[in-house]
CSV table of C-alpha atoms and ligand atoms in Angstrom, one decimal:
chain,number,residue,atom,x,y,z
A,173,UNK,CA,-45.6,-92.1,-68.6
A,174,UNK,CA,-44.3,-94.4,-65.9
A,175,UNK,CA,-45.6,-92.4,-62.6
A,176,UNK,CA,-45.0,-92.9,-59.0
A,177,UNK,CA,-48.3,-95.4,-58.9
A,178,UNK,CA,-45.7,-97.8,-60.5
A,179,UNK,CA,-43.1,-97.6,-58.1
A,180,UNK,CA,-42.3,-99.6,-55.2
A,181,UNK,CA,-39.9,-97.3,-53.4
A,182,UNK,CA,-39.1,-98.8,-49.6
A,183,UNK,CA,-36.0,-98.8,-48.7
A,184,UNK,CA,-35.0,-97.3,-52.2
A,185,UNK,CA,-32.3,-94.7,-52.9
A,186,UNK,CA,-34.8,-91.9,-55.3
A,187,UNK,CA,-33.5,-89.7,-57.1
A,188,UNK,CA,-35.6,-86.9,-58.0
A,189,UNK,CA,-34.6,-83.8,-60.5
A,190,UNK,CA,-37.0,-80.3,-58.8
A,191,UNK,CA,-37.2,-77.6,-60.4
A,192,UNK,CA,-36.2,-74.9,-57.8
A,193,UNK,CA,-35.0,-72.3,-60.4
A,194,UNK,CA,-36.1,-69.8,-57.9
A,195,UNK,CA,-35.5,-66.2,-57.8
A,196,UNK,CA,-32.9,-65.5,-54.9
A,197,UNK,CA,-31.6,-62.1,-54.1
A,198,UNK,CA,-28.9,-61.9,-51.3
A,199,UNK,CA,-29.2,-65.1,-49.9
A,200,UNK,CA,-33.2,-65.3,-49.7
A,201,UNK,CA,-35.4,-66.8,-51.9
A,202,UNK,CA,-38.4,-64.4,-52.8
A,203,UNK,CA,-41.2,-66.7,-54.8
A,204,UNK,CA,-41.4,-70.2,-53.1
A,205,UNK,CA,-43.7,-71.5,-55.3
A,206,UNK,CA,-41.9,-73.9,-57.2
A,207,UNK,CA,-40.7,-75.3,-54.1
A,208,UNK,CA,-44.2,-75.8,-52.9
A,209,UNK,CA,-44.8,-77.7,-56.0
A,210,UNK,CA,-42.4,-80.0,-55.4
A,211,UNK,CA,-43.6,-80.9,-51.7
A,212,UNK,CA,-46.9,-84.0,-53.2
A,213,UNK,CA,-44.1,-85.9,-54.9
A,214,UNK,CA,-41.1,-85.5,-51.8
A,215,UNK,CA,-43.6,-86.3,-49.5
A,216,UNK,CA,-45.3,-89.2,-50.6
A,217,UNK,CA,-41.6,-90.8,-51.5
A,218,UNK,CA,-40.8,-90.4,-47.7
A,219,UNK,CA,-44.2,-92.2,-47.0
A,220,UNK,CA,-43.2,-95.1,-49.0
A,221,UNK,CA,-39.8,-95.1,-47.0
A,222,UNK,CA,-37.5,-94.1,-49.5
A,223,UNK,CA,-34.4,-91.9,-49.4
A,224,UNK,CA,-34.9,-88.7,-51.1
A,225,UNK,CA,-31.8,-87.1,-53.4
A,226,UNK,CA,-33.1,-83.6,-54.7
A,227,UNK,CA,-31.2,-81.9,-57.5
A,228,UNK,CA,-31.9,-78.8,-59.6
A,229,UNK,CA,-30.5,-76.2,-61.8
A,230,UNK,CA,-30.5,-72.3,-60.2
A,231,UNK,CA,-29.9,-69.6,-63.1
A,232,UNK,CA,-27.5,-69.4,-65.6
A,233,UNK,CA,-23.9,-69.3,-63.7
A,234,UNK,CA,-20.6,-70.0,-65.1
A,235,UNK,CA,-19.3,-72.8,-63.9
A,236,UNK,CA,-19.5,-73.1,-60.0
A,237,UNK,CA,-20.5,-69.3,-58.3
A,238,UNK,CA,-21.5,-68.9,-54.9
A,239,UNK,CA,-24.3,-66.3,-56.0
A,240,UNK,CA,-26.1,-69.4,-58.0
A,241,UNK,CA,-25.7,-72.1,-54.6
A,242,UNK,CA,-28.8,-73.9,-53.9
A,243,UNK,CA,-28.3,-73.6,-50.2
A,244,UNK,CA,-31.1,-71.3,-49.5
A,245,UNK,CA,-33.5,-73.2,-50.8
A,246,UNK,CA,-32.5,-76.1,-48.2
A,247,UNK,CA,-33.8,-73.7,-45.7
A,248,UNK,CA,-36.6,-73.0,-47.4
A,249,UNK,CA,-37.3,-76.4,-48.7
A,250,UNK,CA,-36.6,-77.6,-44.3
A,251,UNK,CA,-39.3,-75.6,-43.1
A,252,UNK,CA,-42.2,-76.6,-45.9
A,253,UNK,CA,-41.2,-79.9,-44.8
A,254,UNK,CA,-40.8,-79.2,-41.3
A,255,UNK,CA,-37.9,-81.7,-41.8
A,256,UNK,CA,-34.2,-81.4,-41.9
A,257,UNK,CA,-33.0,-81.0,-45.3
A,258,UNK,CA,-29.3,-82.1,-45.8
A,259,UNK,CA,-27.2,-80.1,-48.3
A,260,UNK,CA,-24.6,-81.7,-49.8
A,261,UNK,CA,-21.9,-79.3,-51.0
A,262,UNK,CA,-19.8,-81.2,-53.1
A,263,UNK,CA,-20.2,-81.2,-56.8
A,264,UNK,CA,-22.8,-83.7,-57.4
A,265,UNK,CA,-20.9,-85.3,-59.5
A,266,UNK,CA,-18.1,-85.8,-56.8
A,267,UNK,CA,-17.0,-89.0,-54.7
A,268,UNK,CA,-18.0,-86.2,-51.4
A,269,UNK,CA,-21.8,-86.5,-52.7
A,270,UNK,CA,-22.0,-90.1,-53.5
A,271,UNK,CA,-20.4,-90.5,-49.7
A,272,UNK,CA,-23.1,-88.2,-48.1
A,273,UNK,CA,-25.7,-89.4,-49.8
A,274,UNK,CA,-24.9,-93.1,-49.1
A,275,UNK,CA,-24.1,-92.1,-45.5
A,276,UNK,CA,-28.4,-90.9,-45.0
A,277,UNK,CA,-30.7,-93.1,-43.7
A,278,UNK,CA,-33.7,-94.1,-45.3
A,279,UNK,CA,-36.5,-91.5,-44.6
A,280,UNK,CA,-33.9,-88.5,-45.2
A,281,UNK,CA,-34.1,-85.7,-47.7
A,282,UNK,CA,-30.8,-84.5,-49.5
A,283,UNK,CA,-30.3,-81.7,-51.7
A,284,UNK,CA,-27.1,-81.3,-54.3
A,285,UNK,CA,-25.9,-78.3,-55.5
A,286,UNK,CA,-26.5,-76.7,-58.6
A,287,UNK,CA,-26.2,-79.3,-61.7
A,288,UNK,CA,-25.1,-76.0,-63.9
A,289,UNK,CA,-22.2,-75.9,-61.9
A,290,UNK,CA,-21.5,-78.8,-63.8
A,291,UNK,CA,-19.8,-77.9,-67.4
A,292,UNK,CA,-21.4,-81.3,-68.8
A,293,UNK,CA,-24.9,-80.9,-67.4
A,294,UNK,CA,-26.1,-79.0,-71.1
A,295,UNK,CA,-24.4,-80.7,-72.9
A,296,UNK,CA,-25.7,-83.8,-71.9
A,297,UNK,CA,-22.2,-85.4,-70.9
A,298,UNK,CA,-23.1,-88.8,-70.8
A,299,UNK,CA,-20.1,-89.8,-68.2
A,300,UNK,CA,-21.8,-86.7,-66.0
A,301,UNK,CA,-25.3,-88.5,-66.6
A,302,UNK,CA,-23.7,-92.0,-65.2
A,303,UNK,CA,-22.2,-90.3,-62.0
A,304,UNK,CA,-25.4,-89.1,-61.1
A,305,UNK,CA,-27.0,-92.5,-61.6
A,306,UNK,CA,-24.7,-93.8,-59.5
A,307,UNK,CA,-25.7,-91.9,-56.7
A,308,UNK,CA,-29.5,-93.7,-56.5
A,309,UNK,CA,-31.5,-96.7,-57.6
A,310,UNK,CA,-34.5,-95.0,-58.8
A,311,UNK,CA,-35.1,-91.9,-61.0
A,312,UNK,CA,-38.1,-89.7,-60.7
A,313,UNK,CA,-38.4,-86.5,-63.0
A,314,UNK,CA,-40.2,-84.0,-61.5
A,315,UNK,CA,-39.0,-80.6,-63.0
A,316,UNK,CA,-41.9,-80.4,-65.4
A,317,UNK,CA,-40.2,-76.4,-66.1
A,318,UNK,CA,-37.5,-78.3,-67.5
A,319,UNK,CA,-38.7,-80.6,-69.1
A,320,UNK,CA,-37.7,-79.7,-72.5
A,321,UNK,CA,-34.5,-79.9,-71.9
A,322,UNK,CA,-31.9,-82.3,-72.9
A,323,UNK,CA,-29.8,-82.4,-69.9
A,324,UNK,CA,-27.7,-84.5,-68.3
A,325,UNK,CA,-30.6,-84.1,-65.5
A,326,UNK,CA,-33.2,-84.3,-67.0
A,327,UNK,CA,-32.8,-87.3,-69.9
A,328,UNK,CA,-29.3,-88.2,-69.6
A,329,UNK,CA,-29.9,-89.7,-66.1
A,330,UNK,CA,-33.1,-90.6,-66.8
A,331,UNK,CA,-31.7,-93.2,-69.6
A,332,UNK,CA,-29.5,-94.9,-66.7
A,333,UNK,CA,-32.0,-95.8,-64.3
A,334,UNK,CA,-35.9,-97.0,-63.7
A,335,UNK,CA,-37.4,-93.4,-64.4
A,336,UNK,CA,-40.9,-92.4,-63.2
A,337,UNK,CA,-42.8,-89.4,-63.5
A,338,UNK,CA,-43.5,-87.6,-60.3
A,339,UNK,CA,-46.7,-85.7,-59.4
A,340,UNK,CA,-46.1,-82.3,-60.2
A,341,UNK,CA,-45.0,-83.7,-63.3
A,342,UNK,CA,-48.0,-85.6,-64.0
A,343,UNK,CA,-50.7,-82.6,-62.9
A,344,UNK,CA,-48.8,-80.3,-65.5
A,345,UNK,CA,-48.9,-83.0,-68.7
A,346,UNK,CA,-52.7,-83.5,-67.7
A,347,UNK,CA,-53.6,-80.1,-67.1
A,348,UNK,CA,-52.1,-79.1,-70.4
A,349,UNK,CA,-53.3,-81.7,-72.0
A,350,UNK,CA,-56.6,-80.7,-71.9
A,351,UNK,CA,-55.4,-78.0,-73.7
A,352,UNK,CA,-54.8,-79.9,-76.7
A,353,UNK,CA,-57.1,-82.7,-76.8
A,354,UNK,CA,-61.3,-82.2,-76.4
A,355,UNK,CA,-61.1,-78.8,-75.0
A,356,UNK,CA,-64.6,-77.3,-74.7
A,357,UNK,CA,-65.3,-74.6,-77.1
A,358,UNK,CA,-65.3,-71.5,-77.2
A,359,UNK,CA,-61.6,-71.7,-77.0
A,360,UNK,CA,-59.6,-68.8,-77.2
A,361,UNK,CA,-55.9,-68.4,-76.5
A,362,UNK,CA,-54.1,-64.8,-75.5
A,363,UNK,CA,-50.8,-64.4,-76.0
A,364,UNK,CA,-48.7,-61.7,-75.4
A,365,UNK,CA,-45.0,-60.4,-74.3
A,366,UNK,CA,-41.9,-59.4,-75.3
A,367,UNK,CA,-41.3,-61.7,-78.4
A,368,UNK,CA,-43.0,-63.4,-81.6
A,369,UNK,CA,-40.1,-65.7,-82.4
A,370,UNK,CA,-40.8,-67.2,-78.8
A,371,UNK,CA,-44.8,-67.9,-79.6
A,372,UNK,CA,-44.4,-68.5,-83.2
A,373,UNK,CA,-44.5,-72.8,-82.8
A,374,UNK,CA,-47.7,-72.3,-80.2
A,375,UNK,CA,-49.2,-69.9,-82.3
A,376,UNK,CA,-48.9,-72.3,-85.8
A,377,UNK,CA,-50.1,-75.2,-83.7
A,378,UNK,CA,-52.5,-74.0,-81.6
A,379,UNK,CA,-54.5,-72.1,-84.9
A,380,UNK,CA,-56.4,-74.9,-85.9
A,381,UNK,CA,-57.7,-76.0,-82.8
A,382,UNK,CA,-59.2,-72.5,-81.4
A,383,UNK,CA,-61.8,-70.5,-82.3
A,384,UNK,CA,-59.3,-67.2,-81.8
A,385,UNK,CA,-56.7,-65.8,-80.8
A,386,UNK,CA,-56.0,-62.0,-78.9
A,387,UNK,CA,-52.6,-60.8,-79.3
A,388,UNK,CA,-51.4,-58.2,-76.7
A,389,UNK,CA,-47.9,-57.2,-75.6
A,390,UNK,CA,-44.4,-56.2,-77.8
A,391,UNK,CA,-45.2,-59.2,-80.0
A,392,UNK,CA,-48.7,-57.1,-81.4
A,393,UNK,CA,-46.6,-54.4,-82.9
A,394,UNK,CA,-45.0,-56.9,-85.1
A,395,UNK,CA,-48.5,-57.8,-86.4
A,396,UNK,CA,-49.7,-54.1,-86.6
A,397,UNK,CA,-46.0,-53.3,-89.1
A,398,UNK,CA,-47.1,-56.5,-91.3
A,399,UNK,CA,-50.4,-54.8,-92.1
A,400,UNK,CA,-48.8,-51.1,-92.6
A,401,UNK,CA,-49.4,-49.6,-89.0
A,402,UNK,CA,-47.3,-47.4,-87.8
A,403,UNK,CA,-45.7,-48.0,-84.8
A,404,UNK,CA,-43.6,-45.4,-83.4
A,405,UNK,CA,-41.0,-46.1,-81.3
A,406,UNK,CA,-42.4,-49.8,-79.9
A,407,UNK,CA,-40.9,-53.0,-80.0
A,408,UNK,CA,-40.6,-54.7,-83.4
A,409,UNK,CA,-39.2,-57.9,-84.5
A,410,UNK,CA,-38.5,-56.3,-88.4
A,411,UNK,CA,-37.3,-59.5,-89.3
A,412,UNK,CA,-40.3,-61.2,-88.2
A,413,UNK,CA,-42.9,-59.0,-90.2
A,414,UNK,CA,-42.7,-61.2,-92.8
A,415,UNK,CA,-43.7,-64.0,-90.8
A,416,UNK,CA,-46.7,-62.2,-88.8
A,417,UNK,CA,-48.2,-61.3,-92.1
A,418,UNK,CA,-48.0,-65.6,-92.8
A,419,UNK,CA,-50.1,-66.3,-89.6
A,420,UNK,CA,-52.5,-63.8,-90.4
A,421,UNK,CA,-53.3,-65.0,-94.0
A,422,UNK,CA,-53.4,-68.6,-92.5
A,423,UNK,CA,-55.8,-67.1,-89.6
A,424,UNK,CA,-57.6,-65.6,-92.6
A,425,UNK,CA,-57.6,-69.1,-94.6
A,426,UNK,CA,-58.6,-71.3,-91.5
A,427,UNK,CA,-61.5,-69.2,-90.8
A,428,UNK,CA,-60.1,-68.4,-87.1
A,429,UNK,CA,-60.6,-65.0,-85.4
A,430,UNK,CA,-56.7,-63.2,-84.5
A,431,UNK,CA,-57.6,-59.9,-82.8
A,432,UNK,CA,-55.2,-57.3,-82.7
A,433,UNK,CA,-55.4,-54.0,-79.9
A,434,UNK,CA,-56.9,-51.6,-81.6
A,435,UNK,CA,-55.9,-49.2,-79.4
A,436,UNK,CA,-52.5,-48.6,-76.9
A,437,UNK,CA,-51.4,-46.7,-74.2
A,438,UNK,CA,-48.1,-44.9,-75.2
A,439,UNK,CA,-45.4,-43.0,-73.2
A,440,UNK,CA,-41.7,-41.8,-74.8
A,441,UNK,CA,-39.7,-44.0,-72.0
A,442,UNK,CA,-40.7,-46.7,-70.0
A,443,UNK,CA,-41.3,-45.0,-66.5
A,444,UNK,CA,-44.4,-44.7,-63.8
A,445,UNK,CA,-43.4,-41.0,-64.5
A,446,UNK,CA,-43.4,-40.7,-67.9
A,447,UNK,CA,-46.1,-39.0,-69.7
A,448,UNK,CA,-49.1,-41.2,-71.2
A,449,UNK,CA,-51.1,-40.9,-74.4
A,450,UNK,CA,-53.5,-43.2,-75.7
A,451,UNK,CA,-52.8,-43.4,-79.8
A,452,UNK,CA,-54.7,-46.0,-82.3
A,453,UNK,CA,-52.6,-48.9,-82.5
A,454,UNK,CA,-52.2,-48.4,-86.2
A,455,UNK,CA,-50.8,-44.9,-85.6
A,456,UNK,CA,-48.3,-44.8,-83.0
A,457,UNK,CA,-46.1,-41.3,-83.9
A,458,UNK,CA,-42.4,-41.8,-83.5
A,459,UNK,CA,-41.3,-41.0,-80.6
A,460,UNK,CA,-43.6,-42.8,-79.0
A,461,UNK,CA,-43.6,-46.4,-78.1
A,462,UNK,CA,-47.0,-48.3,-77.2
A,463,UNK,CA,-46.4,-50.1,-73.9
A,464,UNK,CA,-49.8,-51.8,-73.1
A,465,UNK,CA,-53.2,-51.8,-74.7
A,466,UNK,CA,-55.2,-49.6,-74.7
A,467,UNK,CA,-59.1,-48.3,-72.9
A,468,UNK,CA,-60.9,-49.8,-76.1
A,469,UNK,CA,-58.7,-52.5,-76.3
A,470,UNK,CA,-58.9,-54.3,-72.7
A,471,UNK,CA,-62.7,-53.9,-73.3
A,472,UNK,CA,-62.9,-55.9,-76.7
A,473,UNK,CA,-60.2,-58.5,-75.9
A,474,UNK,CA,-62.8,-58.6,-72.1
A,475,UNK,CA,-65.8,-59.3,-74.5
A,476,UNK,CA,-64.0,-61.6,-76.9
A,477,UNK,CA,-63.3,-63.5,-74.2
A,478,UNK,CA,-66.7,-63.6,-72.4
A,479,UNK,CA,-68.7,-66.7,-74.1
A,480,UNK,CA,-65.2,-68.8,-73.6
A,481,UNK,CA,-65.2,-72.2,-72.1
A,482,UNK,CA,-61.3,-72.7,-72.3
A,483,UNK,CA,-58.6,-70.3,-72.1
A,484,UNK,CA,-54.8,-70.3,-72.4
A,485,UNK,CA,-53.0,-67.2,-71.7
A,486,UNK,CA,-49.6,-66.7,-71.9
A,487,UNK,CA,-47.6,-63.2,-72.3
A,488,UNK,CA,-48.5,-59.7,-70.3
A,489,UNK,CA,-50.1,-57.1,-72.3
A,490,UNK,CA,-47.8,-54.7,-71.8
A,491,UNK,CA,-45.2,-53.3,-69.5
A,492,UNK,CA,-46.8,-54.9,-66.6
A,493,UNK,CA,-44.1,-54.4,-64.1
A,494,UNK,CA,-44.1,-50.7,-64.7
A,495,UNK,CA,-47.7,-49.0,-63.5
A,496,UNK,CA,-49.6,-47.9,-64.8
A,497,UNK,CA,-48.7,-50.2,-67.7
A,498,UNK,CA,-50.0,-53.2,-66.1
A,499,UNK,CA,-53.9,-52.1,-66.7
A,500,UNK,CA,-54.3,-54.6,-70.0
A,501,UNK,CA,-52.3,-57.5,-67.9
A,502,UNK,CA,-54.7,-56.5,-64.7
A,503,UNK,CA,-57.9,-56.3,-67.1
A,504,UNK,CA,-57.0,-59.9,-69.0
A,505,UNK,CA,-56.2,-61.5,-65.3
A,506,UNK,CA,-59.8,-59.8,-64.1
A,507,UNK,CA,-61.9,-61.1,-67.2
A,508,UNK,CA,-60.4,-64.9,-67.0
A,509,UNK,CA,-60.8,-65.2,-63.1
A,510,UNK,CA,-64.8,-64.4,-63.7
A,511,UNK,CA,-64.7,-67.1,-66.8
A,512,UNK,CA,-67.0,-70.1,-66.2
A,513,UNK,CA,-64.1,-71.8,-67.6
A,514,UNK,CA,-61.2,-73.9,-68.0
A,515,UNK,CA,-58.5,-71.1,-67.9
A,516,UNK,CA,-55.0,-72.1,-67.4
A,517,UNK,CA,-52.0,-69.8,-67.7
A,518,UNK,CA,-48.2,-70.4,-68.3
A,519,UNK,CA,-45.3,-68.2,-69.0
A,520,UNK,CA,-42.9,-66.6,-66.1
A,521,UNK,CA,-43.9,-63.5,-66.7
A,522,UNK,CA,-47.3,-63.9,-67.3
A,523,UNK,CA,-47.7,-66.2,-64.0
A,524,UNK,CA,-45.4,-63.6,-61.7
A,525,UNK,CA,-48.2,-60.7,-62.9
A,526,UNK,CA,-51.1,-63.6,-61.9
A,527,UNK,CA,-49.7,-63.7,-59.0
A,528,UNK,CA,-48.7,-60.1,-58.2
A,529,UNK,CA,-52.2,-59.0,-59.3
A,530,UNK,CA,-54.1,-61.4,-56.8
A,531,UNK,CA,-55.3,-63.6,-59.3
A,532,UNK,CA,-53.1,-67.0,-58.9
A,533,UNK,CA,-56.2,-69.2,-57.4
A,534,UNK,CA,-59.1,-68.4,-59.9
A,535,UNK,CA,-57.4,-70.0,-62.7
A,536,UNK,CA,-58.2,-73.7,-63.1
A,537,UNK,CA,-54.4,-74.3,-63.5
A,538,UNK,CA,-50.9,-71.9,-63.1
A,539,UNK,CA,-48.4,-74.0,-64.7
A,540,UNK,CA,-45.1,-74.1,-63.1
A,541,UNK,CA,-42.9,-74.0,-66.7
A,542,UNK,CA,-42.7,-71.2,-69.2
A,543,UNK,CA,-41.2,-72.4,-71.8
A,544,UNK,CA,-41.8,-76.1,-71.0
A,545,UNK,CA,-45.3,-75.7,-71.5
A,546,UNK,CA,-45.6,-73.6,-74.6
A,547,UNK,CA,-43.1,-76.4,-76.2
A,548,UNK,CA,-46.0,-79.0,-74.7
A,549,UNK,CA,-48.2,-77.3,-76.6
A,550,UNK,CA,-46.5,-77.0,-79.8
A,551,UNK,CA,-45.1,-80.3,-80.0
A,552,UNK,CA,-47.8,-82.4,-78.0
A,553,UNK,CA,-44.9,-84.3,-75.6
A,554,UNK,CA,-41.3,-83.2,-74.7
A,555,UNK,CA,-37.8,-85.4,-74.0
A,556,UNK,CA,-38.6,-85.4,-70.3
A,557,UNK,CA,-41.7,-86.8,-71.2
A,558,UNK,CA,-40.4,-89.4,-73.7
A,559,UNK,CA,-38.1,-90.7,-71.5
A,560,UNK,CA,-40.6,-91.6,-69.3
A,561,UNK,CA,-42.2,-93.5,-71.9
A,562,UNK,CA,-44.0,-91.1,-73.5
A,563,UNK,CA,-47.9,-90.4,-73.4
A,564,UNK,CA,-50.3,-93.7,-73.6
A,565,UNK,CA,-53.9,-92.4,-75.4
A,566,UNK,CA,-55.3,-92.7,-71.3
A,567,UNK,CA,-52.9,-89.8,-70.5
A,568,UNK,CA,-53.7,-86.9,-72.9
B,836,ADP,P1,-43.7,-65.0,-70.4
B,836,ADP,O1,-42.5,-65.0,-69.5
B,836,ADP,O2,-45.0,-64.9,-69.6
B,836,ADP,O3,-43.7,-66.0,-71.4
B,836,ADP,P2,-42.5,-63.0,-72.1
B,836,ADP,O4,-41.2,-63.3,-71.5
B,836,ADP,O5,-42.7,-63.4,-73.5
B,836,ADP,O6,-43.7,-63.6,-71.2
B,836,ADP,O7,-42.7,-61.4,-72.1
B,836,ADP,C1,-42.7,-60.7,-70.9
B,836,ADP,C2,-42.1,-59.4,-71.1
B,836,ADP,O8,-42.7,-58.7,-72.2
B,836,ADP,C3,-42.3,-58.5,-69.9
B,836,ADP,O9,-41.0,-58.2,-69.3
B,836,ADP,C4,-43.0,-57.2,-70.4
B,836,ADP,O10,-42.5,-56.0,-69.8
B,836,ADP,C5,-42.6,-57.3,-71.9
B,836,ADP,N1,-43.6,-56.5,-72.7
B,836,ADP,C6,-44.9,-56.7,-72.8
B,836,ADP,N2,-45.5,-55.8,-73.5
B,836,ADP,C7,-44.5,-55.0,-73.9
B,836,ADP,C8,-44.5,-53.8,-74.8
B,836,ADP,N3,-45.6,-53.3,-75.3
B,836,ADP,N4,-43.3,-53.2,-75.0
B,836,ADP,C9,-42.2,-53.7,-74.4
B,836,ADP,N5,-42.1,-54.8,-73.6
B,836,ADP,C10,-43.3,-55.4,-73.4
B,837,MG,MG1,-40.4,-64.3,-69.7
């Protein structure tokens, strides 16, 4: 990839697609983090003396909503900075944002509104993709969290101008990376949450190069059904049985360890209230629905985990945001942050409970893109990373 060491950007219009896809109730934005992440790359473009455009998408709105403006993070983005931050409030698309942006001096930061409130920015309009071209000299993607994405943002633009990667960008592919290529063994991967179909590409890849894998979370009860279990009233993907039972015989046939809980904690709704009973995972009555793993459980997966030397981890255990549900989550974040290892974890569920739990700085690497990086680790590279031109055998 073409990165920021390659580009000479005085007196240079940039423009740089963020990632500030940040949660924002009533006006104020609650986790900041991906706005921190963006501050390396911002920052050193200033050094250099260039003019800084910032876009970014925020949600999934419906053409142009109030609710979804970026305008808070301006404020928040200002004070990180200790730096004006100029919002422009004109579709960025318009002839009102090419003006402000042309009227900024070098040295200035500007933010656009929303691209989503643009109806070709998913599509990957490519008349959209030339109008925000037009608006700078210089293209840096940032966003690693949406780098998978074909957008009008992400590659469209970055097919019109001189594109370079920016740092956050660059930390994520390397950090990753490592992931896939030389990783130090014992490597296991845990995976978790709602969904199977999400992990299914990680989990296919990933097989060959680990010495196991833990599965927690909803996704383990699809497992447990393609093996006979019984599984109550939990959360099964029935037309992904077939499948699970596939990745098991393929675990079986490549020799690699796939650890199932043996063991979950069970309640008949999900509430802090509701009454909790600890079944075998294989024998979950109906009625009931397991919603973490269980005592015996957190204590294998803690001891499978033990001789490791890299971990990836993506996908709560259970129920985390409901206590007491969030033990497994809580024991998982507990074991890795006493690893002598490389750990990193991804996911925005798994990362929020990370963070919530206290554990965000004793993992080796937090990456700022859920789906992003599990499609890294499927696939090996991503469009955003293509159209930078791709990874050289140095990079990965
Ligand atoms: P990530 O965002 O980290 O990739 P996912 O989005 O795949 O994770 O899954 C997170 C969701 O899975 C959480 O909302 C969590 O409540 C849910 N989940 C985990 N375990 C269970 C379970 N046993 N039953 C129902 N939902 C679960
Ligand atoms: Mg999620």
């Amino acid at each position: 990839m073409r990165t920021l060491d390659q580009l000479e950007a005085r007196k240079k219009t940039v423009l740089v697609r963020v990632d500030y896809n940040v949660p924002i109730k009533e006006g104020v934005v609650g986790d900041d983090t991906r706005v921190r992440a963006s501050l390396p790359t911002i920052k050193e473009l200033l050094e250099k003396g260039a003019k800084v455009v910032l876009m970014s998408h925020l949600g999934r709105p419906k053409g142009v909503d109030p609710a979804f403006s970026l305008l808070p993070v301006a404020e928040v983005l200002a004070d990180l900075l200790q730096k004006p931050v100029k919002f422009v409030t004109g579709l960025p698309s318009s002839d009102e944002a090419l003006a402000d942006v042309r009227a900024a001096d070098y040295g200035e930061v500007l933010l656009l509104e929303n691209v989503r409130f643009e109806p070709g920015e998913k599509k990957n309009d490519p008349e959209l993709a030339a109008k925000y071209a037009r608006l700078a000299e210089v293209f840096v993607l940032d966003a690693f969290g949406s780098a998978h994405r074909e957008h009008a943002s992400v590659v469209g633009v970055a097919r019109l101008l001189p594109s370079y990667a920016g740092r956050l960008m660059e930390k994520e592919v390397k950090a990753l990376g490592k992931l896939l290529h030389g990783p130090e063994t014992p490597y296991w991967v845990v995976l978790g949450g709602a969904k199977v179909s999400d992990k299914i590409g990680v989990i296919k890849s990933l097989l060959p190069k680990v010495d196991g894998m833990l599965i927690g979370g909803a996704m383990a009860f699809t497992f447990i059904k393609a093996i006979g279990g019984q599984t109550g009233n939990s959360l099964v993907e029935d037309d992904k049985v077939e499948l699970a039972a596939g990745l098991l015989e393929e675990a079986r046939s490549l020799g690699k360890q796939l650890l199932l809980p043996s063991d979950v904690v069970a309640a008949r709704e999900i509430s802090s209230e509701a009454e909790t009973k600890v079944f075998p995972a294989f024998g979950i009555p109906e009625g009931w629905m397991g919603l973490d793993i269980g005592p015996e459980s957190r204590k294998t997966f803690s001891e499978a985990l033990a001789p490791a030397r890299t971990v990836f981890w993506n996908g709560p255990m259970g129920v985390f945001e409901t206590p007491p549900f969030d033990a497994g989550t809580l024991a998982v974040a507990e074991t890795l942050a006493g690893l002598d290892a490389y750990t990193v974890v991804g996911g925005g569920d798994s990362v929020a409970a990370v963070k919530r739990l206290g554990y965000a700085d004793k993992f080796s690497h937090v990456s700022t893109g859920g789906g992003a990086s599990l499609e890294f680790l499927e696939k090996g590279t991503l469009p955003g990373i293509e159209v930078l031109g791709g990874l050289s055998p140095e990079e990965v």
